[in-house]
Amino acid sequence: MQSGFRKLVSALVLALPLSGCGSDESSDTGDTGPIEQPCANYASARCEAMQRCAPALFDLEHGNTDACRAQISAWCTHVGHLPGVQAGPKAIGSCASTFDSMSCDTWQARRDDPLCAAPGGTLGADAPCLDGYQCSSKACYLDASGLCGTCQPAAKTGDPCRLSMECPASTACVGY
């Protein structure tokens, strides 16, 4: 039985060529270049932190280290190639390096912001999106199919939220 994360990654990877979501906008942040190796390094670091901080969740979502690395690396590479995403090799590498020293409390509070504090994307409010990292606000609200969404304004402290990545820096979404 596939976990929810595996289903989401599979659906995104399979549906992307068929989807009408996206934009032709490109980003030029200076953080460009191949992301495959940084994503592989990120996946290893994130999987190790997850296994250390949430072993039951790790087992439920991934089962083993190789599967975790493959799934997270595929997700990272997929997201990194979406239109508007500014999380390039530097941001991904910087994120990967934080996992070794991250406390489990910090990991748990921010685990729904998988690329740490990677910058928001270049897409503005109401632009079509597949992932929050495409949006300047990091807030992409997906439709019922979970395949297409629109960028929404950033949440402010105290506003309703769905993911910590939508919240102001150094805050987390609680009670969701």
PDB file of C-alpha atoms in Angstrom:
ATOM      1  CA  MET A   1       0.000   0.000   0.000  1.00  0.00           C
ATOM      2  CA  GLN A   2       1.467   3.350  -0.987  1.00  0.00           C
ATOM      3  CA  SER A   3       1.754   6.121   1.573  1.00  0.00           C
ATOM      4  CA  GLY A   4       0.065   9.451   0.959  1.00  0.00           C
ATOM      5  CA  PHE A   5       3.458  10.998   0.146  1.00  0.00           C
ATOM      6  CA  ARG A   6       4.239   8.343  -2.480  1.00  0.00           C
ATOM      7  CA  LYS A   7       0.790   8.782  -4.024  1.00  0.00           C
ATOM      8  CA  LEU A   8       1.289  12.545  -4.190  1.00  0.00           C
ATOM      9  CA  VAL A   9       4.731  12.268  -5.801  1.00  0.00           C
ATOM     10  CA  SER A  10       3.466   9.650  -8.251  1.00  0.00           C
ATOM     11  CA  ALA A  11       0.413  11.729  -9.142  1.00  0.00           C
ATOM     12  CA  LEU A  12       2.490  14.865  -9.675  1.00  0.00           C
ATOM     13  CA  VAL A  13       5.122  13.147 -11.778  1.00  0.00           C
ATOM     14  CA  LEU A  14       2.562  11.310 -13.897  1.00  0.00           C
ATOM     15  CA  ALA A  15       0.097  14.188 -14.242  1.00  0.00           C
ATOM     16  CA  LEU A  16       2.543  16.986 -14.942  1.00  0.00           C
ATOM     17  CA  PRO A  17       2.736  16.412 -18.709  1.00  0.00           C
ATOM     18  CA  LEU A  18      -1.078  16.235 -18.886  1.00  0.00           C
ATOM     19  CA  SER A  19      -1.777  19.179 -16.633  1.00  0.00           C
ATOM     20  CA  GLY A  20      -2.699  22.654 -17.782  1.00  0.00           C
ATOM     21  CA  CYS A  21      -1.182  24.276 -14.705  1.00  0.00           C
ATOM     22  CA  GLY A  22       1.970  26.267 -14.880  1.00  0.00           C
ATOM     23  CA  SER A  23       3.446  29.370 -16.342  1.00  0.00           C
ATOM     24  CA  ASP A  24       6.062  30.287 -18.867  1.00  0.00           C
ATOM     25  CA  GLU A  25       7.637  32.716 -16.399  1.00  0.00           C
ATOM     26  CA  SER A  26      11.234  31.901 -15.654  1.00  0.00           C
ATOM     27  CA  SER A  27      13.400  32.929 -12.757  1.00  0.00           C
ATOM     28  CA  ASP A  28      16.954  34.191 -12.754  1.00  0.00           C
ATOM     29  CA  THR A  29      18.082  34.382  -9.147  1.00  0.00           C
ATOM     30  CA  GLY A  30      21.722  33.533  -9.686  1.00  0.00           C
ATOM     31  CA  ASP A  31      21.058  30.196  -8.002  1.00  0.00           C
ATOM     32  CA  THR A  32      21.009  28.164 -11.187  1.00  0.00           C
ATOM     33  CA  GLY A  33      22.552  24.973 -12.423  1.00  0.00           C
ATOM     34  CA  PRO A  34      21.913  21.269 -12.139  1.00  0.00           C
ATOM     35  CA  ILE A  35      19.959  20.298  -9.043  1.00  0.00           C
ATOM     36  CA  GLU A  36      20.113  16.517  -9.284  1.00  0.00           C
ATOM     37  CA  GLN A  37      23.163  16.089  -6.997  1.00  0.00           C
ATOM     38  CA  PRO A  38      22.050  18.743  -4.487  1.00  0.00           C
ATOM     39  CA  CYS A  39      18.631  17.021  -4.418  1.00  0.00           C
ATOM     40  CA  ALA A  40      20.301  13.636  -3.789  1.00  0.00           C
ATOM     41  CA  ASN A  41      22.338  15.159  -0.926  1.00  0.00           C
ATOM     42  CA  TYR A  42      19.228  16.866   0.416  1.00  0.00           C
ATOM     43  CA  ALA A  43      17.293  13.585   0.276  1.00  0.00           C
ATOM     44  CA  SER A  44      19.980  11.754   2.243  1.00  0.00           C
ATOM     45  CA  ALA A  45      20.109  14.454   4.925  1.00  0.00           C
ATOM     46  CA  ARG A  46      16.324  14.765   5.188  1.00  0.00           C
ATOM     47  CA  CYS A  47      15.822  10.993   5.366  1.00  0.00           C
ATOM     48  CA  GLU A  48      18.443  10.678   8.115  1.00  0.00           C
ATOM     49  CA  ALA A  49      16.761  13.462  10.120  1.00  0.00           C
ATOM     50  CA  MET A  50      13.340  11.900   9.651  1.00  0.00           C
ATOM     51  CA  GLN A  51      14.601   8.482  10.678  1.00  0.00           C
ATOM     52  CA  ARG A  52      16.256  10.031  13.765  1.00  0.00           C
ATOM     53  CA  CYS A  53      13.346  12.294  14.765  1.00  0.00           C
ATOM     54  CA  ALA A  54      10.259  10.354  13.653  1.00  0.00           C
ATOM     55  CA  PRO A  55      11.148   6.695  13.110  1.00  0.00           C
ATOM     56  CA  ALA A  56       7.528   5.491  13.043  1.00  0.00           C
ATOM     57  CA  LEU A  57       6.590   8.107  10.435  1.00  0.00           C
ATOM     58  CA  PHE A  58       9.726   7.245   8.474  1.00  0.00           C
ATOM     59  CA  ASP A  59       8.749   3.559   8.418  1.00  0.00           C
ATOM     60  CA  LEU A  60       5.156   4.371   7.458  1.00  0.00           C
ATOM     61  CA  GLU A  61       6.013   6.776   4.637  1.00  0.00           C
ATOM     62  CA  HIS A  62       9.179   5.206   3.245  1.00  0.00           C
ATOM     63  CA  GLY A  63       9.904   1.810   4.746  1.00  0.00           C
ATOM     64  CA  ASN A  64      13.654   1.984   4.218  1.00  0.00           C
ATOM     65  CA  THR A  65      16.474   4.441   3.576  1.00  0.00           C
ATOM     66  CA  ASP A  66      16.878   3.680  -0.135  1.00  0.00           C
ATOM     67  CA  ALA A  67      13.167   4.201  -0.816  1.00  0.00           C
ATOM     68  CA  CYS A  68      13.182   7.419   1.204  1.00  0.00           C
ATOM     69  CA  ARG A  69      16.178   8.809  -0.679  1.00  0.00           C
ATOM     70  CA  ALA A  70      14.672   7.906  -4.056  1.00  0.00           C
ATOM     71  CA  GLN A  71      11.284   9.439  -3.233  1.00  0.00           C
ATOM     72  CA  ILE A  72      12.612  12.653  -1.680  1.00  0.00           C
ATOM     73  CA  SER A  73      15.207  13.138  -4.412  1.00  0.00           C
ATOM     74  CA  ALA A  74      12.553  12.656  -7.121  1.00  0.00           C
ATOM     75  CA  TRP A  75      10.252  15.142  -5.372  1.00  0.00           C
ATOM     76  CA  CYS A  76      13.049  17.707  -4.969  1.00  0.00           C
ATOM     77  CA  THR A  77      14.115  17.417  -8.621  1.00  0.00           C
ATOM     78  CA  HIS A  78      10.503  17.629  -9.806  1.00  0.00           C
ATOM     79  CA  VAL A  79       9.734  20.727  -7.724  1.00  0.00           C
ATOM     80  CA  GLY A  80      13.059  22.331  -8.626  1.00  0.00           C
ATOM     81  CA  HIS A  81      12.149  22.236 -12.317  1.00  0.00           C
ATOM     82  CA  LEU A  82       8.671  23.762 -11.977  1.00  0.00           C
ATOM     83  CA  PRO A  83       8.145  27.224 -13.497  1.00  0.00           C
ATOM     84  CA  GLY A  84       8.826  30.054 -11.063  1.00  0.00           C
ATOM     85  CA  VAL A  85      10.784  28.012  -8.488  1.00  0.00           C
ATOM     86  CA  GLN A  86      13.883  29.829  -7.236  1.00  0.00           C
ATOM     87  CA  ALA A  87      15.236  27.046  -5.019  1.00  0.00           C
ATOM     88  CA  GLY A  88      18.342  26.161  -6.996  1.00  0.00           C
ATOM     89  CA  PRO A  89      21.430  24.145  -6.077  1.00  0.00           C
ATOM     90  CA  LYS A  90      22.669  26.686  -3.491  1.00  0.00           C
ATOM     91  CA  ALA A  91      19.356  26.857  -1.619  1.00  0.00           C
ATOM     92  CA  ILE A  92      18.906  23.084  -1.742  1.00  0.00           C
ATOM     93  CA  GLY A  93      22.482  22.505  -0.558  1.00  0.00           C
ATOM     94  CA  SER A  94      22.068  25.038   2.247  1.00  0.00           C
ATOM     95  CA  CYS A  95      18.892  23.286   3.341  1.00  0.00           C
ATOM     96  CA  ALA A  96      20.580  19.877   3.286  1.00  0.00           C
ATOM     97  CA  SER A  97      23.366  21.132   5.552  1.00  0.00           C
ATOM     98  CA  THR A  98      20.905  22.216   8.269  1.00  0.00           C
ATOM     99  CA  PHE A  99      19.542  18.737   8.955  1.00  0.00           C
ATOM    100  CA  ASP A 100      22.623  17.420  10.791  1.00  0.00           C
ATOM    101  CA  SER A 101      22.407  20.025  13.535  1.00  0.00           C
ATOM    102  CA  MET A 102      18.618  20.429  13.544  1.00  0.00           C
ATOM    103  CA  SER A 103      16.921  19.447  16.782  1.00  0.00           C
ATOM    104  CA  CYS A 104      14.023  17.040  16.515  1.00  0.00           C
ATOM    105  CA  ASP A 105      11.700  19.711  17.938  1.00  0.00           C
ATOM    106  CA  THR A 106      12.717  22.083  15.129  1.00  0.00           C
ATOM    107  CA  TRP A 107      12.412  19.341  12.525  1.00  0.00           C
ATOM    108  CA  GLN A 108       8.932  18.437  13.770  1.00  0.00           C
ATOM    109  CA  ALA A 109       7.762  22.066  13.828  1.00  0.00           C
ATOM    110  CA  ARG A 110       8.992  22.755  10.286  1.00  0.00           C
ATOM    111  CA  ARG A 111       8.721  19.347   8.582  1.00  0.00           C
ATOM    112  CA  ASP A 112       5.999  20.643   6.276  1.00  0.00           C
ATOM    113  CA  ASP A 113       8.467  23.234   4.902  1.00  0.00           C
ATOM    114  CA  PRO A 114      10.626  20.589   3.260  1.00  0.00           C
ATOM    115  CA  LEU A 115      13.155  22.888   1.590  1.00  0.00           C
ATOM    116  CA  CYS A 116      13.841  24.792   4.821  1.00  0.00           C
ATOM    117  CA  ALA A 117      13.829  28.510   4.192  1.00  0.00           C
ATOM    118  CA  ALA A 118      14.191  28.312   0.412  1.00  0.00           C
ATOM    119  CA  PRO A 119      12.901  31.461  -1.254  1.00  0.00           C
ATOM    120  CA  GLY A 120       9.392  31.736  -2.576  1.00  0.00           C
ATOM    121  CA  GLY A 121       8.977  31.636  -6.325  1.00  0.00           C
ATOM    122  CA  THR A 122       8.370  34.282  -8.928  1.00  0.00           C
ATOM    123  CA  LEU A 123       4.643  33.660  -9.417  1.00  0.00           C
ATOM    124  CA  GLY A 124       2.249  36.206  -7.937  1.00  0.00           C
ATOM    125  CA  ALA A 125      -1.232  35.893  -6.480  1.00  0.00           C
ATOM    126  CA  ASP A 126      -3.759  34.013  -8.620  1.00  0.00           C
ATOM    127  CA  ALA A 127      -1.066  32.506 -10.893  1.00  0.00           C
ATOM    128  CA  PRO A 128      -1.513  28.794 -11.646  1.00  0.00           C
ATOM    129  CA  CYS A 129       0.758  26.547  -9.573  1.00  0.00           C
ATOM    130  CA  LEU A 130       1.454  22.973  -8.554  1.00  0.00           C
ATOM    131  CA  ASP A 131       3.629  23.667  -5.486  1.00  0.00           C
ATOM    132  CA  GLY A 132       4.079  26.504  -3.003  1.00  0.00           C
ATOM    133  CA  TYR A 133       7.715  26.987  -3.971  1.00  0.00           C
ATOM    134  CA  GLN A 134       6.491  28.432  -7.285  1.00  0.00           C
ATOM    135  CA  CYS A 135       4.628  31.256  -5.513  1.00  0.00           C
ATOM    136  CA  SER A 136       6.225  34.375  -4.067  1.00  0.00           C
ATOM    137  CA  SER A 137       4.115  33.733  -0.945  1.00  0.00           C
ATOM    138  CA  LYS A 138       4.902  29.967  -0.885  1.00  0.00           C
ATOM    139  CA  ALA A 139       1.124  29.476  -0.702  1.00  0.00           C
ATOM    140  CA  CYS A 140      -0.309  27.364  -3.534  1.00  0.00           C
ATOM    141  CA  TYR A 141      -3.869  26.272  -2.838  1.00  0.00           C
ATOM    142  CA  LEU A 142      -4.613  23.157  -4.875  1.00  0.00           C
ATOM    143  CA  ASP A 143      -8.037  22.321  -6.276  1.00  0.00           C
ATOM    144  CA  ALA A 144      -9.963  19.195  -5.270  1.00  0.00           C
ATOM    145  CA  SER A 145      -7.944  17.058  -7.716  1.00  0.00           C
ATOM    146  CA  GLY A 146      -4.724  18.106  -6.005  1.00  0.00           C
ATOM    147  CA  LEU A 147      -3.092  18.708  -9.371  1.00  0.00           C
ATOM    148  CA  CYS A 148      -3.733  22.389 -10.143  1.00  0.00           C
ATOM    149  CA  GLY A 149      -3.802  25.345  -7.855  1.00  0.00           C
ATOM    150  CA  THR A 150      -3.431  29.083  -7.583  1.00  0.00           C
ATOM    151  CA  CYS A 151      -0.911  31.174  -5.711  1.00  0.00           C
ATOM    152  CA  GLN A 152      -2.457  32.979  -2.756  1.00  0.00           C
ATOM    153  CA  PRO A 153      -1.198  35.849  -0.571  1.00  0.00           C
ATOM    154  CA  ALA A 154       1.171  35.015   2.272  1.00  0.00           C
ATOM    155  CA  ALA A 155      -0.337  34.297   5.676  1.00  0.00           C
ATOM    156  CA  LYS A 156       0.373  36.685   8.541  1.00  0.00           C
ATOM    157  CA  THR A 157       0.955  35.639  12.138  1.00  0.00           C
ATOM    158  CA  GLY A 158      -2.409  34.508  13.502  1.00  0.00           C
ATOM    159  CA  ASP A 159      -3.954  33.919  10.059  1.00  0.00           C
ATOM    160  CA  PRO A 160      -5.307  30.478   9.163  1.00  0.00           C
ATOM    161  CA  CYS A 161      -2.685  28.290   7.489  1.00  0.00           C
ATOM    162  CA  ARG A 162      -2.224  24.826   6.045  1.00  0.00           C
ATOM    163  CA  LEU A 163       1.582  24.509   5.986  1.00  0.00           C
ATOM    164  CA  SER A 164       4.393  26.160   7.933  1.00  0.00           C
ATOM    165  CA  MET A 165       6.052  27.234   4.691  1.00  0.00           C
ATOM    166  CA  GLU A 166       3.108  29.639   4.190  1.00  0.00           C
ATOM    167  CA  CYS A 167       3.820  31.360   7.521  1.00  0.00           C
ATOM    168  CA  PRO A 168       6.165  34.260   8.231  1.00  0.00           C
ATOM    169  CA  ALA A 169       9.813  33.327   8.820  1.00  0.00           C
ATOM    170  CA  SER A 170      10.581  31.714  12.198  1.00  0.00           C
ATOM    171  CA  THR A 171       6.913  30.813  12.773  1.00  0.00           C
ATOM    172  CA  ALA A 172       5.062  27.569  12.193  1.00  0.00           C
ATOM    173  CA  CYS A 173       1.521  26.567  11.355  1.00  0.00           C
ATOM    174  CA  VAL A 174       0.022  25.096  14.527  1.00  0.00           C
ATOM    175  CA  GLY A 175      -3.216  23.248  15.072  1.00  0.00           C
ATOM    176  CA  TYR A 176      -3.822  22.315  11.440  1.00  0.00           C
TER     177      TYR A 176
END
